[in-house]
Tab-separated table of N, CA, C and O in Angstrom:
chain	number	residue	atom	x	y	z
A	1319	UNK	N	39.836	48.787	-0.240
A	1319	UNK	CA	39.289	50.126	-0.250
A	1319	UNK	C	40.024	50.926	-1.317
A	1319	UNK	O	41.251	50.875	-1.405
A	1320	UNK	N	39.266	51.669	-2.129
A	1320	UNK	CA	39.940	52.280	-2.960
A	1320	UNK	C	39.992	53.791	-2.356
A	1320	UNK	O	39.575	54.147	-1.254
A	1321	UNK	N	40.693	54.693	-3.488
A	1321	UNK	CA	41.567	56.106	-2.974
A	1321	UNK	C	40.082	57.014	-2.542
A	1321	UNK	O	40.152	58.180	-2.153
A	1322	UNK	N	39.143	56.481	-2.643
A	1322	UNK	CA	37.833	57.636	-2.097
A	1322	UNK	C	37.279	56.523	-1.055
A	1322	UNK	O	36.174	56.841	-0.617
A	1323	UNK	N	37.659	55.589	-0.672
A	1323	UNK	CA	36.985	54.908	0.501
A	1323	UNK	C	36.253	54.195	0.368
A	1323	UNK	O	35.640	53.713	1.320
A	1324	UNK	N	36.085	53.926	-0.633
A	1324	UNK	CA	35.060	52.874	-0.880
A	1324	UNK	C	35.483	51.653	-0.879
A	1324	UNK	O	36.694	51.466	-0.764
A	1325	UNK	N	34.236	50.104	-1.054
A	1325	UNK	CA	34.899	49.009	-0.954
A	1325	UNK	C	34.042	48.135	-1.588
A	1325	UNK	O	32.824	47.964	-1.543
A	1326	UNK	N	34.944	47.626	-2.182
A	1326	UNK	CA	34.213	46.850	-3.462
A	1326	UNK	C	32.972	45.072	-2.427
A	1326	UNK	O	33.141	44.974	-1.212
A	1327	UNK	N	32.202	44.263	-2.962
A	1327	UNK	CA	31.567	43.602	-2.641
A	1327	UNK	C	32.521	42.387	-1.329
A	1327	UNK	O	32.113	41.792	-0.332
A	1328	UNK	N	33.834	42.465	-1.970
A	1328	UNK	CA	34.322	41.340	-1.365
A	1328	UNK	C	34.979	42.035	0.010
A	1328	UNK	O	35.441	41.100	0.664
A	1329	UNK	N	35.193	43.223	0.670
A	1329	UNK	CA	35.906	43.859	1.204
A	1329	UNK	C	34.290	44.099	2.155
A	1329	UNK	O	34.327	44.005	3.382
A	1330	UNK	N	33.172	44.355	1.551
A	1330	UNK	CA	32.042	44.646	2.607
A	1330	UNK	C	31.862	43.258	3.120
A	1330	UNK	O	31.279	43.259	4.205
A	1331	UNK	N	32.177	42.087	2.683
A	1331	UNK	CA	31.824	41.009	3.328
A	1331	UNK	C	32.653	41.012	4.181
A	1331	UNK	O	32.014	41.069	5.231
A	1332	UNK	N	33.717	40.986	4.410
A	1332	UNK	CA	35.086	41.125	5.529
A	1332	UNK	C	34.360	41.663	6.754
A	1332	UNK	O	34.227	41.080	7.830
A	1333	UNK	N	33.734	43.359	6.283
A	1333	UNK	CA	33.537	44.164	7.559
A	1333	UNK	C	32.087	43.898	7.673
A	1333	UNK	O	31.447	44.727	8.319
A	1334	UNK	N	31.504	42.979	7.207
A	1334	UNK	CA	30.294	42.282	7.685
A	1334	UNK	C	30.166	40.973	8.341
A	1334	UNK	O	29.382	40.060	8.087
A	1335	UNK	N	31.079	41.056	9.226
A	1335	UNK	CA	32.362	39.911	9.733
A	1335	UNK	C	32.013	38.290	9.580
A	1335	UNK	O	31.674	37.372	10.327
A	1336	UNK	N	32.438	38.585	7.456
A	1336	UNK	CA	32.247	37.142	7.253
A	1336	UNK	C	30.389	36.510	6.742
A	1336	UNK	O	30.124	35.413	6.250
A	1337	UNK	N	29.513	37.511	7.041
A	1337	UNK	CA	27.693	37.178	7.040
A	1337	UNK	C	27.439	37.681	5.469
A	1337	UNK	O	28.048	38.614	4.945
A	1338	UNK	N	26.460	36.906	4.858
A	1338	UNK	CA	25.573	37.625	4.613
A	1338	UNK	C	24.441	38.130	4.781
A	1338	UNK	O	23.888	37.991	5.872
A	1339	UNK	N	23.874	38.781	3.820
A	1339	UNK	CA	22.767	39.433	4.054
A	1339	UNK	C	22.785	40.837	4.282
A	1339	UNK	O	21.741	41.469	4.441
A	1340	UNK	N	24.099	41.447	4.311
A	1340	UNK	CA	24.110	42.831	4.237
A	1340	UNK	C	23.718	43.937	2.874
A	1340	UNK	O	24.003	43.670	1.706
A	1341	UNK	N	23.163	44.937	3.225
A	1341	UNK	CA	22.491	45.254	1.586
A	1341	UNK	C	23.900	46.169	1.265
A	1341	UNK	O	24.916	46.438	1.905
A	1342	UNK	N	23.231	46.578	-0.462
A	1342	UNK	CA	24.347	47.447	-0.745
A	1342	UNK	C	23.344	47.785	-2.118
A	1342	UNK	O	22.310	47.233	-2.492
A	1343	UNK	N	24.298	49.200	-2.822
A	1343	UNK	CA	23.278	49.818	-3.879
A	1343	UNK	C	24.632	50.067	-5.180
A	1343	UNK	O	25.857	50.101	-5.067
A	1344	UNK	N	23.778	50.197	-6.294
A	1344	UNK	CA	24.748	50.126	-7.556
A	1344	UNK	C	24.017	51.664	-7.984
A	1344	UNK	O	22.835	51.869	-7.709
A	1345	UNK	N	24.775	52.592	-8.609
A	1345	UNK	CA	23.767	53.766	-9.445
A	1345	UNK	C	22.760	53.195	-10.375
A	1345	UNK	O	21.644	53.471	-9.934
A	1346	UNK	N	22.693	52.571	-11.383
A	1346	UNK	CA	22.098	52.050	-12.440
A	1346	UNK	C	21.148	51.699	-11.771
A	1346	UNK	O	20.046	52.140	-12.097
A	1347	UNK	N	21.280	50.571	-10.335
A	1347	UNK	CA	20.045	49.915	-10.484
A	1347	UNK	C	19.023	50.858	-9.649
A	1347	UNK	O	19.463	51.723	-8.892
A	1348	UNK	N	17.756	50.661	-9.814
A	1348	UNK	CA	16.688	51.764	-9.138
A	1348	UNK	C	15.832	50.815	-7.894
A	1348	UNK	O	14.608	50.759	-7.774
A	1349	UNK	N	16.749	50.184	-7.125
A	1349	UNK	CA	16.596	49.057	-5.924
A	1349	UNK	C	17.870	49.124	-4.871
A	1349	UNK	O	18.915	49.754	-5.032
A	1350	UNK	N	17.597	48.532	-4.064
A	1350	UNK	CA	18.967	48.051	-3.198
A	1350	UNK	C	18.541	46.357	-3.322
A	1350	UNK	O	17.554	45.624	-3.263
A	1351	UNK	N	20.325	46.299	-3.579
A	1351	UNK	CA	20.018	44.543	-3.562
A	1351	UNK	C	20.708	43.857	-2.022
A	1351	UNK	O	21.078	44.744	-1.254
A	1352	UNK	N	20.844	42.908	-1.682
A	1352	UNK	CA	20.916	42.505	-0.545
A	1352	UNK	C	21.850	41.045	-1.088
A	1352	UNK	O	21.374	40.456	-2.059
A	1353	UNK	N	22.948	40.572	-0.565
A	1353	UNK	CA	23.827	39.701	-1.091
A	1353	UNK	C	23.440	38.535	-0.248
A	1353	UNK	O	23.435	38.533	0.983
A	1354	UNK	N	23.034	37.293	-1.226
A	1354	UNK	CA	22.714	36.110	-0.817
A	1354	UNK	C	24.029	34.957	-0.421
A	1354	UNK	O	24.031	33.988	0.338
A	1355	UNK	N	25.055	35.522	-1.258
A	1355	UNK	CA	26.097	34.456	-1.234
A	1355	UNK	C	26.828	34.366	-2.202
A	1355	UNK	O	26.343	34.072	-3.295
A	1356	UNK	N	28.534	34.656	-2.008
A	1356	UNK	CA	29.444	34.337	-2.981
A	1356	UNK	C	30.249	33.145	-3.390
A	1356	UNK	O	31.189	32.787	-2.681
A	1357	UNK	N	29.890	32.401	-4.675
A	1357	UNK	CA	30.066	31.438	-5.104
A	1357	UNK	C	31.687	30.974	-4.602
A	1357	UNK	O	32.787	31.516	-4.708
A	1358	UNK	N	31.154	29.561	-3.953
A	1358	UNK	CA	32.389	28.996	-3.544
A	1358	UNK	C	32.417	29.087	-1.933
A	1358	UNK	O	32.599	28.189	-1.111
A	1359	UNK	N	32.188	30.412	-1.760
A	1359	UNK	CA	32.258	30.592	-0.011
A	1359	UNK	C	30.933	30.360	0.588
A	1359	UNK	O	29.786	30.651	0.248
A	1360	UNK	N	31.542	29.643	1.752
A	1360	UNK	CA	30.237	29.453	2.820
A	1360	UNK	C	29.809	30.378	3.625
A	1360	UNK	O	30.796	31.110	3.698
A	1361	UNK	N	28.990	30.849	4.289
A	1361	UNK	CA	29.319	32.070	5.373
A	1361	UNK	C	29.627	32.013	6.369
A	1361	UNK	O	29.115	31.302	7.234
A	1362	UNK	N	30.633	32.822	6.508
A	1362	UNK	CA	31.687	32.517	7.397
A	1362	UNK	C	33.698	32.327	7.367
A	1362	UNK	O	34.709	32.733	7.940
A	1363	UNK	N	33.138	31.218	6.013
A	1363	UNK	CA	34.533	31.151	5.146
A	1363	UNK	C	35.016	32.478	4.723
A	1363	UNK	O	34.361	33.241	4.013
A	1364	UNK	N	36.548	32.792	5.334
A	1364	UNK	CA	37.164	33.830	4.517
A	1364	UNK	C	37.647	33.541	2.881
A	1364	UNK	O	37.910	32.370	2.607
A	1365	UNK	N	37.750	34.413	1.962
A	1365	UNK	CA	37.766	34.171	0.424
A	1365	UNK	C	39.074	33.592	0.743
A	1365	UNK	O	39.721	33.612	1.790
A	1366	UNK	N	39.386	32.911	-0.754
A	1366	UNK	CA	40.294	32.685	-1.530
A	1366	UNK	C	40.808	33.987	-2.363
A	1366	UNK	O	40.170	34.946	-2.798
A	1367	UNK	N	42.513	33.596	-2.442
A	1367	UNK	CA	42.901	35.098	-3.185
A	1367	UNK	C	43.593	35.644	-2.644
A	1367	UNK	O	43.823	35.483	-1.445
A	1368	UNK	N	44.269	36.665	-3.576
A	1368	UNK	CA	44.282	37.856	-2.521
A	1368	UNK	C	43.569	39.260	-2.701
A	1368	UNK	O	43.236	39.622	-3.829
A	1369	UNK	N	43.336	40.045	-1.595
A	1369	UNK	CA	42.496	41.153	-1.797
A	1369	UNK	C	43.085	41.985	-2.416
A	1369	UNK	O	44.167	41.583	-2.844
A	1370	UNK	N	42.761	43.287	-2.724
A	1370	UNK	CA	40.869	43.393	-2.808
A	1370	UNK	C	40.224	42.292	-3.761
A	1370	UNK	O	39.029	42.161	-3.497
A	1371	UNK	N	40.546	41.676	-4.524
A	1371	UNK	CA	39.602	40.901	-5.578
A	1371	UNK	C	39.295	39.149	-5.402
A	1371	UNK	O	38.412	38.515	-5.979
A	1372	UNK	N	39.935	38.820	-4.789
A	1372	UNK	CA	39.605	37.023	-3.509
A	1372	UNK	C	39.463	36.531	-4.975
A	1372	UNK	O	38.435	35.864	-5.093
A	1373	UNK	N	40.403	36.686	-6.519
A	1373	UNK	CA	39.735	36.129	-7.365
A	1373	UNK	C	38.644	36.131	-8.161
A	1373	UNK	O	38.365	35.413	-9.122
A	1374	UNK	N	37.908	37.253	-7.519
A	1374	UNK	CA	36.727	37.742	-7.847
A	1374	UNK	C	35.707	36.330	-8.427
A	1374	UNK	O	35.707	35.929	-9.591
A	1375	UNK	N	35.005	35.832	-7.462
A	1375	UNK	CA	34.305	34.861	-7.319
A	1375	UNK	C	32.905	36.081	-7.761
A	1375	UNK	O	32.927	37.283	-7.499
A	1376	UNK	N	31.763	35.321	-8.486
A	1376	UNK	CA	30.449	35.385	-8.293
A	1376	UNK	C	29.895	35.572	-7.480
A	1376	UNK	O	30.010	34.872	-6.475
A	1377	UNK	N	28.978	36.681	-7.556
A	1377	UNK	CA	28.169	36.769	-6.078
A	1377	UNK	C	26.829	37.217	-6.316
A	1377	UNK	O	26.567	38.173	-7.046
A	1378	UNK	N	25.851	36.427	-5.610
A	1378	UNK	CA	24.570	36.194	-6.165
A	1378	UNK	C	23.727	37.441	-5.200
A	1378	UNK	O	23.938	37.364	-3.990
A	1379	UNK	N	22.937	38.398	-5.606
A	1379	UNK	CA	22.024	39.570	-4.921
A	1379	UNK	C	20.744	39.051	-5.340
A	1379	UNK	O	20.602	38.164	-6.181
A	1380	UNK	N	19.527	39.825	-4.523
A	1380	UNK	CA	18.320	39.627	-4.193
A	1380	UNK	C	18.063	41.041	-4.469
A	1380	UNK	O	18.789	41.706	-3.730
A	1381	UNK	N	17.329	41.794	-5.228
A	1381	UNK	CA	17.252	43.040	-5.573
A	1381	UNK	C	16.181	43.554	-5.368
A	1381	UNK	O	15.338	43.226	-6.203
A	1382	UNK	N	15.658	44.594	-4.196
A	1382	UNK	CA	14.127	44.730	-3.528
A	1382	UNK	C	13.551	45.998	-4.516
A	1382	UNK	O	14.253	46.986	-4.302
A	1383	UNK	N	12.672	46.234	-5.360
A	1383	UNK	CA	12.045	47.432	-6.025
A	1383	UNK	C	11.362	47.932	-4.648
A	1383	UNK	O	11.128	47.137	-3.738
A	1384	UNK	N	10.993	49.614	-4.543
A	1384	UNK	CA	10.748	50.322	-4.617
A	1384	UNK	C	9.262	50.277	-5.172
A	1384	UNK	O	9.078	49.591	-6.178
A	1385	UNK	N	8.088	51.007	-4.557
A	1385	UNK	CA	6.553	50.811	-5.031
A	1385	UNK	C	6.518	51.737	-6.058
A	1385	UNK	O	5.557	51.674	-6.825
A	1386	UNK	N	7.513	52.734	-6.266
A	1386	UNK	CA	7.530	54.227	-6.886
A	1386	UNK	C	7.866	53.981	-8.778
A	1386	UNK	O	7.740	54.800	-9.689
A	1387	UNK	N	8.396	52.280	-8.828
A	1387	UNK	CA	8.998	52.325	-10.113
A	1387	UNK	C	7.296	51.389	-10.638
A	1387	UNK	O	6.791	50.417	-10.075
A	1388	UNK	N	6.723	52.242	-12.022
A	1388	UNK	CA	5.304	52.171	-12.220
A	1388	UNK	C	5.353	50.138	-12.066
A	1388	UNK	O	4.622	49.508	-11.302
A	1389	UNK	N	6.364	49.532	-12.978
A	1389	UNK	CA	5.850	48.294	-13.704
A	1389	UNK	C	6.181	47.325	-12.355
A	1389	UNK	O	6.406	46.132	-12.558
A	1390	UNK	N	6.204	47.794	-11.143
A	1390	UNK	CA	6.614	46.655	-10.094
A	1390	UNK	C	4.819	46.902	-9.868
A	1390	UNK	O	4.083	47.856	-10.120
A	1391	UNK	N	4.514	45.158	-9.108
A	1391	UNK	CA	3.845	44.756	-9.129
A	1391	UNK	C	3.539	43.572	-8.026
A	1391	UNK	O	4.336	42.667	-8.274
A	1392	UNK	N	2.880	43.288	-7.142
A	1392	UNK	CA	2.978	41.772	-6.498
A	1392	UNK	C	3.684	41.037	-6.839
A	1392	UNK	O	4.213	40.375	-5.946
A	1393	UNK	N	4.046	40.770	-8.126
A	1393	UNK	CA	4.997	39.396	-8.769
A	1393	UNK	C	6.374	39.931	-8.989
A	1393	UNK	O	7.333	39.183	-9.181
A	1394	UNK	N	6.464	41.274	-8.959
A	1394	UNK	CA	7.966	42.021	-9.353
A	1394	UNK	C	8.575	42.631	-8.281
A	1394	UNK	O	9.386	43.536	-8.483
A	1395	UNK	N	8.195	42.124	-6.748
A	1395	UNK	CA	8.977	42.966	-5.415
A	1395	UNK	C	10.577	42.639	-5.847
A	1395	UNK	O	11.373	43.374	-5.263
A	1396	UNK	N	11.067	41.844	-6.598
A	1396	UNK	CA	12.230	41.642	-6.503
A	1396	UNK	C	12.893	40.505	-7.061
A	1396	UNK	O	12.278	39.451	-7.222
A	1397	UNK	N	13.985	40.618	-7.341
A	1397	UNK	CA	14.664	39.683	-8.640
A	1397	UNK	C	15.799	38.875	-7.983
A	1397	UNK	O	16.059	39.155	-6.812
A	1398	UNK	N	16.412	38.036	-8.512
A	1398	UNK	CA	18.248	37.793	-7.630
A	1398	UNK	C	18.764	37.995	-9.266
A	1398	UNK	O	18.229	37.809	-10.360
A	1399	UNK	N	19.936	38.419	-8.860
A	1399	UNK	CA	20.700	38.490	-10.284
A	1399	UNK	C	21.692	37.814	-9.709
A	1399	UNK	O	21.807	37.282	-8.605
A	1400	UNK	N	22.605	37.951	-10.918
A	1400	UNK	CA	24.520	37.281	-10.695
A	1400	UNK	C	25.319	38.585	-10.986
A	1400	UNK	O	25.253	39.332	-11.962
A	1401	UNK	N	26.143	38.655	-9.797
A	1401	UNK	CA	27.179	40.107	-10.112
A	1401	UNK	C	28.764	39.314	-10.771
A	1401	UNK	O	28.923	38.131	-10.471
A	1402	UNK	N	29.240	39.614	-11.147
A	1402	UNK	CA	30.712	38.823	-12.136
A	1402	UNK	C	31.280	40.280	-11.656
A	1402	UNK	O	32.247	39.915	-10.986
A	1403	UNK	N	31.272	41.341	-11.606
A	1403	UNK	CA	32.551	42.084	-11.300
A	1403	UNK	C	32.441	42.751	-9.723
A	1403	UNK	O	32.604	43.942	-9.458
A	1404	UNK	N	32.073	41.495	-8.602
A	1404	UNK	CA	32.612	42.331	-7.342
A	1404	UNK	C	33.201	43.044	-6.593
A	1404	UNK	O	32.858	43.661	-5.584
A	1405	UNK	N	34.569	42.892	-7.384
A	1405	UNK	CA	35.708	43.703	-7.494
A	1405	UNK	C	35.970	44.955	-7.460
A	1405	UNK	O	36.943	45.604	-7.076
A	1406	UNK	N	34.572	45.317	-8.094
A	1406	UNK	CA	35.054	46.910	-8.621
A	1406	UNK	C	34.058	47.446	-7.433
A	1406	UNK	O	33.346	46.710	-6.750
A	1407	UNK	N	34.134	48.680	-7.336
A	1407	UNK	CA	34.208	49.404	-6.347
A	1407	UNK	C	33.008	50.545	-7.071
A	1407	UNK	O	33.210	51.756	-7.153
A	1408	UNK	N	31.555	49.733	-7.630
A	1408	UNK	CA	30.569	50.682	-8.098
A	1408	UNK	C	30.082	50.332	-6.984
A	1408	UNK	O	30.170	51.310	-6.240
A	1409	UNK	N	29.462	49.193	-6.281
A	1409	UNK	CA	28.440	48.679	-5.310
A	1409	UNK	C	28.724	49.232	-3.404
A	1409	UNK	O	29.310	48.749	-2.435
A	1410	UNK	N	27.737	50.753	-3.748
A	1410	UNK	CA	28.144	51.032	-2.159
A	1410	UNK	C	27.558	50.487	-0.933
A	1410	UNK	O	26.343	50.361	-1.087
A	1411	UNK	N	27.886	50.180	0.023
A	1411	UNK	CA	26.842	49.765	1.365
A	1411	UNK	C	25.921	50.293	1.766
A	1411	UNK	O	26.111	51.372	2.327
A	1412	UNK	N	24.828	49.881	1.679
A	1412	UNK	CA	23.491	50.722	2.485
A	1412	UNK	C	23.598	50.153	4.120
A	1412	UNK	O	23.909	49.070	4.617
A	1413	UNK	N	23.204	51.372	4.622
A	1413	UNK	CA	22.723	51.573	6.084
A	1413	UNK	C	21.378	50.425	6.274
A	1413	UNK	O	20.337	50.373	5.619
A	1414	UNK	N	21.870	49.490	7.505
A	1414	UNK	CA	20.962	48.493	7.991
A	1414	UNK	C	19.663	48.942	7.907
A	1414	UNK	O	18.830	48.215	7.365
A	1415	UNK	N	19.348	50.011	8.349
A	1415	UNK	CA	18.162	50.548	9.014
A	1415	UNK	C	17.308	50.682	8.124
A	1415	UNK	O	16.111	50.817	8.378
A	1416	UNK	N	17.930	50.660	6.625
A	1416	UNK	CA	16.998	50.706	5.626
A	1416	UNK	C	16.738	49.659	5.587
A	1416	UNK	O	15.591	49.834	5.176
A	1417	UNK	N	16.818	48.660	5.665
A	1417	UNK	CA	15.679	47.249	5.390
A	1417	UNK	C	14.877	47.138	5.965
A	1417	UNK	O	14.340	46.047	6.160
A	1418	UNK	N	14.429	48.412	6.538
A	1418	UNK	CA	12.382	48.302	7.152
A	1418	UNK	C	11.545	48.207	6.049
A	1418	UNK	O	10.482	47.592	5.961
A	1419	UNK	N	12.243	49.010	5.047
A	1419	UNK	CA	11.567	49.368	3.498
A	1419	UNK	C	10.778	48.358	3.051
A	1419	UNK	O	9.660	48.597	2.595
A	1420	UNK	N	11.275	47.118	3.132
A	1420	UNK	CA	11.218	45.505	2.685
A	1420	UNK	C	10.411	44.797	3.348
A	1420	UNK	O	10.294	43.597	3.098
């Protein structure tokens, strides 16, 4: 957790005790992405490392658009990307309750 409370990707998996599938949001992106799995760990497995950064392993998101952004489309509900800096403390947690959206 850094000095405003926040917690970077590898620190929400901890208090997502160990699961994925919990969402979370970046400013830039105009979606919430939802974390499929960080390279190396199984779910369940606690990281390698030490915290906050477990080494900062790869961690693969599922990124849901929004109907509101014009060029999404049937074929564009959503992307997976690769995140390389989990570490840092841009990616905040979204509230469960929002994945009715989806």
């Amino acid at each position: 957790m850094d000095s405003n409370g926040l917690l970077n990707i590898y620190e929400q998996y901890y208090r997502a005790n160990l699961r994925y599938g919990f969402y979370l949001r970046e400013n830039t992106w105009r979606s919430i992405g939802q974390v499929l799995f960080i390279v190396g760990v199984q779910e369940g497995e606690k990281l390698k490392g030490n915290p906050p950064y477990f080494n900062n392993p790869n961690v693969y998101i599922k990124l849901y658009y929004a109907n509101s952004i014009q060029e999404i489309d049937a074929v564009t509900k959503s992307r997976v990307i690769r995140i390389e800096d989990g570490g840092s403390y841009r990616y905040q947690p979204v509230d469960t309750n929002l994945s009715i959206l989806f």
